[in-house]
């Protein structure tokens, strides 16, 4: 059952109805995050790539029902200040096909695994691969002690074998 626009948010164009779950989501969460499924990591090299992803601000890794995802916090360029879509009537199919029934962004969904920092994923990796590269282990605390730790993070990438240009769009 859809909700009439006047009961949801002011500013919605006339004639647009919104799913009740969307009506409760005042932050337009689905328009502020991209989650991309990745291959389930099985080898050390797979985790090196995931560590590279999660070393970036606004990036998390999660697993749910056996599937792994990279999640990136970023707002859609068409999202307006009021939290509404500026091109709603002409939005891409990926947006119009998105199922509000399956949306997990309006609650405190618990994933099987959630890694919001390099440290969290690294601790998980060490359990699976105790012999993970030592330079990474020694550098980790230093790399995040200060805002200018970029040089340390670059060194970490070279030492851990993460190739340049991985997953660049």
Phi, psi and omega in degrees: 000129180269159184252134177301145186301325182296341179269358186255280183220140174293147177101350178290135177300150180300143176087355179266128176251150186235141177297142181306324179294322178291326180297328180278346185266088183284351185258002180050049187300324182292343179262004182239014183206142174240129175241127182240127179289138178237163177299143177298124182289133179232334183247163179305319181297325178299317181289330176299319178293318179295323177299322178298316179301307188287352174288347180270142178295141178080010180244136176227160175240134174219156176233138179211130181053038176084352180260142181252145183221148167256127182246129183238125177279114178198140182270143174298141179294344180260002179284124182273167182302332180277004178085007181257156179283128180283348180231035188311313183293338184240018184297154181296157179304325180299330178281312183290334179276348182298127184271115176295335178297327182261002183294130179248012186269355180257013178217182180264059181303137176257122176273159176301316178223138177218124180236109182259001179212162177302317182300317181297313180292322181298318178299320178295317180297319181297330176292319181281326183227080183303336181265026178302150188313125181300320180303326178297314181298319182286328185278330189313307182299321181294321186296334184249008181287330186222153182300334181271028183283012183299322180297320178294321180293322176298319178296320179301316181300314180296319184288330184271355177086010178285117184291150175295144175083007179297129174060028175278135181271000000 
